[in-house]
Coordinates of C-alpha atoms in Angstrom, one line a residue:
D20 CA -37.7 4.0 -9.0
D21 CA -39.7 0.8 -8.8
E22 CA -36.7 -1.0 -11.3
E23 CA -36.9 -4.5 -10.4
M24 CA -33.5 -6.3 -10.6
K25 CA -32.8 -9.9 -10.8
L26 CA -29.8 -11.6 -8.6
D27 CA -27.7 -14.6 -9.0
P28 CA -29.4 -17.3 -8.1
R29 CA -26.7 -18.1 -5.1
V30 CA -27.1 -14.9 -3.7
T31 CA -29.4 -14.4 -0.8
L32 CA -29.7 -10.4 -0.2
H33 CA -30.5 -9.0 3.0
T34 CA -30.5 -5.0 2.6
L35 CA -30.5 -2.5 4.2
E36 CA -34.6 -2.2 4.4
T37 CA -34.4 -5.2 6.3
D38 CA -33.2 -3.8 9.5
T39 CA -30.6 -7.3 9.6
K40 CA -28.8 -6.8 12.8
L41 CA -26.5 -9.0 14.2
D42 CA -29.1 -10.0 17.1
V43 CA -30.3 -13.0 17.9
D44 CA -32.7 -13.0 14.5
G45 CA -30.0 -12.2 12.2
L46 CA -28.4 -14.5 13.8
A47 CA -30.3 -17.0 13.7
I48 CA -30.7 -16.2 9.5
I49 CA -27.5 -16.5 8.8
R50 CA -27.1 -19.2 10.5
Q51 CA -29.7 -21.1 8.6
W52 CA -28.0 -20.1 5.0
A53 CA -25.2 -21.3 6.4
D54 CA -26.4 -24.9 6.9
D55 CA -27.8 -24.6 3.4
H56 CA -24.9 -23.0 1.9
P57 CA -21.8 -24.7 3.5
S58 CA -18.2 -23.2 2.1
C59 CA -20.0 -19.7 1.0
M60 CA -19.1 -16.6 1.4
I61 CA -20.9 -13.8 3.5
I62 CA -20.9 -10.5 3.7
V63 CA -21.7 -7.9 6.7
D64 CA -21.9 -4.4 5.3
S65 CA -21.5 -2.2 7.3
F66 CA -20.8 -4.0 11.5
T67 CA -21.6 -0.7 12.3
T68 CA -25.0 -0.7 10.9
T69 CA -25.8 -4.1 11.7
L70 CA -25.0 -3.9 15.3
P71 CA -28.1 -5.0 18.2
P72 CA -29.5 -1.9 19.7
G73 CA -27.6 -0.6 22.8
I74 CA -24.4 -1.9 21.6
D75 CA -21.6 0.8 21.1
E76 CA -18.9 0.2 18.7
E77 CA -16.8 2.1 21.5
K78 CA -17.0 -0.4 24.6
T79 CA -15.6 -3.6 24.3
S80 CA -19.3 -5.2 23.8
A81 CA -19.3 -4.8 20.5
A82 CA -16.5 -7.6 19.4
Q83 CA -19.2 -9.9 21.1
P84 CA -21.4 -10.0 17.9
L85 CA -18.5 -11.1 16.2
Y86 CA -17.8 -14.1 18.1
Q87 CA -21.3 -14.9 18.1
L88 CA -21.4 -14.3 14.0
Q89 CA -17.9 -16.8 14.1
E90 CA -20.4 -19.8 15.2
A91 CA -23.0 -19.3 13.2
M92 CA -21.4 -19.0 10.2
G93 CA -20.1 -22.9 10.3
T94 CA -18.0 -24.0 7.6
C95 CA -18.5 -20.4 5.9
W96 CA -16.2 -17.8 5.5
C97 CA -17.3 -14.0 6.3
I98 CA -16.3 -10.5 5.4
V99 CA -17.0 -7.6 7.7
A100 CA -16.5 -4.2 6.5
H101 CA -16.2 -1.5 8.6
H102 CA -15.3 2.2 8.8
M103 CA -11.7 3.9 9.4
R104 CA -10.7 6.6 12.4
K105 CA -10.7 9.8 9.6
A106 CA -7.3 10.3 11.5
A107 CA -5.6 6.7 11.0
G108 CA -4.0 7.6 7.5
K109 CA -2.6 10.7 8.5
E110 CA -1.2 9.3 12.2
G111 CA -0.2 6.9 9.4
S112 CA -2.1 4.2 11.0
L113 CA -3.1 1.9 8.4
G114 CA -3.2 -1.8 9.8
V115 CA -4.9 -3.4 13.1
G116 CA -5.9 -0.1 14.7
A117 CA -6.7 2.0 12.5
G118 CA -10.6 0.8 12.5
R119 CA -13.2 3.2 14.3
G120 CA -14.2 2.2 17.7
S121 CA -13.1 -0.5 20.2
S122 CA -9.7 -2.1 19.9
A123 CA -11.6 -5.4 20.8
I124 CA -13.6 -5.6 17.3
D125 CA -9.9 -5.7 15.3
G126 CA -9.9 -8.7 17.9
A127 CA -12.5 -10.4 17.0
V128 CA -11.4 -11.3 13.0
S129 CA -8.4 -13.5 11.7
R130 CA -7.2 -10.8 9.0
F131 CA -7.6 -7.1 9.1
L132 CA -7.5 -5.3 5.2
T133 CA -7.7 -2.0 5.5
L134 CA -7.7 0.0 1.7
S135 CA -6.9 4.0 1.9
P136 CA -5.3 6.9 0.1
I137 CA -1.9 7.4 -0.6
Y138 CA -0.8 10.4 1.9
K139 CA 1.9 12.0 1.7
M140 CA 4.2 15.0 3.7
E141 CA 2.9 18.4 2.8
N142 CA 4.1 21.7 5.2
G143 CA 4.3 18.9 8.0
V144 CA 1.4 17.2 8.0
M145 CA 0.2 13.7 6.1
T146 CA -2.2 14.8 3.4
A147 CA -4.6 12.2 1.6
Q148 CA -3.7 12.7 -1.9
E149 CA -6.8 12.5 -2.9
S150 CA -6.3 13.1 -7.4
D151 CA -4.1 9.8 -7.0
T152 CA -6.0 7.4 -8.6
R153 CA -3.8 4.8 -6.3
R154 CA -4.5 2.9 -3.4
Q155 CA -2.8 1.7 -0.2
L156 CA -4.3 -2.3 0.5
V157 CA -2.8 -3.3 3.9
S158 CA -3.2 -7.0 5.0
T159 CA -2.3 -7.5 8.5
K160 CA -3.2 -11.4 10.3
R161 CA -2.7 -11.9 13.8
G162 CA 0.9 -13.9 14.3
G163 CA 1.6 -13.5 10.4
A164 CA 3.9 -10.6 8.4
T165 CA 2.4 -7.7 7.3
E166 CA 1.8 -6.8 3.4
H167 CA 1.5 -3.3 2.2
L168 CA 1.1 -3.2 -1.4
I169 CA 0.1 -0.6 -3.9
V170 CA -3.5 -0.8 -6.4
D171 CA -4.4 1.5 -9.2
S172 CA -8.1 2.6 -8.4
R173 CA -9.5 2.1 -11.8
D174 CA -8.7 -1.4 -12.4
W175 CA -7.5 -3.0 -9.4
S176 CA -4.2 -3.8 -10.8
L177 CA -1.1 -4.2 -8.6
Q178 CA 1.6 -1.3 -8.9
G179 CA 3.6 -2.8 -6.2
S180 CA 5.2 -3.0 -3.0
A181 CA 4.5 -0.1 -0.6
E182 CA 8.2 0.3 0.0
A183 CA 9.1 -0.2 -3.7
L184 CA 7.0 3.2 -3.6
K185 CA 8.8 4.8 -1.3
T186 CA 11.7 3.6 -2.8
E187 CA 11.1 5.3 -5.9
E188 CA 9.9 8.4 -4.4
R189 CA 13.3 8.7 -2.3
R190 CA 15.2 8.2 -5.9
E191 CA 12.8 11.3 -7.5
R192 CA 13.4 13.6 -4.4
A193 CA 17.5 12.3 -4.8
K194 CA 17.5 13.0 -8.4
G195 CA 15.6 16.7 -7.9
G196 CA 18.5 17.9 -6.0
L197 CA 21.1 17.0 -8.5
N198 CA 23.8 19.4 -9.7
E199 CA 24.8 20.3 -13.3
D200 CA 27.8 17.8 -13.3
Q201 CA 25.8 15.2 -11.0
Q202 CA 23.1 15.2 -13.7
A203 CA 25.3 14.8 -17.2
C204 CA 27.0 11.3 -15.0
F205 CA 24.1 10.0 -13.7
D206 CA 22.9 10.8 -17.7
V207 CA 26.1 9.0 -19.1
L208 CA 24.7 5.6 -16.5
V209 CA 21.0 5.8 -17.6
E210 CA 21.2 6.3 -21.5
A211 CA 23.2 2.4 -21.3
P212 CA 21.3 1.0 -18.3
D213 CA 22.9 -1.9 -18.5
K214 CA 26.6 -1.2 -18.8
C215 CA 29.0 -1.3 -16.0
H216 CA 31.1 2.1 -16.7
T217 CA 34.4 3.4 -15.3
T218 CA 34.9 6.6 -14.2
R219 CA 37.0 7.4 -16.7
E220 CA 34.5 6.1 -19.4
V221 CA 32.1 9.1 -17.7
A222 CA 34.4 11.6 -17.2
E223 CA 35.5 11.0 -21.6
A224 CA 31.8 10.5 -22.0
I225 CA 30.8 13.8 -20.4
G226 CA 33.9 16.2 -22.2
I227 CA 36.4 15.7 -19.2
D228 CA 40.0 15.2 -19.8
W229 CA 41.0 12.2 -18.1
A230 CA 44.6 13.6 -17.9
D231 CA 43.7 16.4 -15.8
E232 CA 43.9 15.1 -12.2
K233 CA 42.0 18.0 -10.8
K234 CA 39.2 17.5 -13.2
S235 CA 39.1 13.3 -13.3
Q236 CA 39.1 13.6 -9.4
N237 CA 35.9 15.6 -9.4
V238 CA 34.6 13.0 -11.6
R239 CA 35.0 10.5 -9.2
R240 CA 33.1 12.5 -6.5
W241 CA 30.4 13.4 -8.3
L242 CA 30.0 9.4 -8.7
N243 CA 30.7 8.8 -4.9
R244 CA 27.5 11.2 -4.6
L245 CA 25.6 9.5 -6.8
V246 CA 25.6 5.8 -4.8
A247 CA 25.4 8.0 -1.2
L248 CA 22.0 9.0 -2.9
G249 CA 21.3 5.8 -3.9
L250 CA 21.0 6.2 -7.7
V251 CA 24.1 4.4 -8.6
D252 CA 25.5 1.0 -7.7
R253 CA 29.8 0.4 -7.3
F254 CA 31.0 -1.9 -8.5
S255 CA 34.8 -3.4 -7.2
S256 CA 37.3 -3.5 -10.2
G257 CA 40.6 -2.5 -10.0
R258 CA 41.5 0.6 -8.4
E259 CA 39.0 3.1 -10.1
G260 CA 35.8 0.6 -9.5
T261 CA 32.8 0.4 -12.4
F262 CA 29.2 2.4 -12.1
K263 CA 25.8 1.2 -12.9
A264 CA 22.4 3.1 -12.6
K265 CA 19.8 0.9 -10.5
P266 CA 17.0 0.2 -12.4

């Protein structure tokens, strides 16, 4: 709307309208800017829109502008935004290989970052949870470990690791499948999360007569089922052992 915006003097912006590409002219602009601003950051958004004419992102030649960019940016460092393949999330491919186009593009960068919705299995199909504000952030580096984190897109706060999320989802499914007796035992342990309970203490807490061998054996079976489901830890302490709800 013809509104003028003032940039921070440290920022140089080449908008889409300037049609700056990663060709000879565009790389010359970057090289000059990098020489004048050593160790600063360059952002290319997006890679597809800055490809020189005649370069197809599906061909291995699509990686060549990235290698030329590395030479041009000198001591600066660069972030290149690129689009994911539509099927990447459904396939569970959120690291290297998730990007659109030739795999040679992935090979031309030192670290690959992917931001995507949370996916869950629904009716046999991995489905994006569009209403979930959480996002998966995957960081992959050649020769290094992969980081898979969960962040909240409202304030980009860290929610934990993807493995912790999967563990919590498994726990929720397990809790949803408990019968009434197992749930009663679990509630006793959850109400005192810092305490280790003997089988007898749990039995008495849910109103089971410990002297009744058959009923006390049932309590043992219910507690062992909670252990098998990963909801409770069992510790050796005499013949009976003690139980404690997992945090």
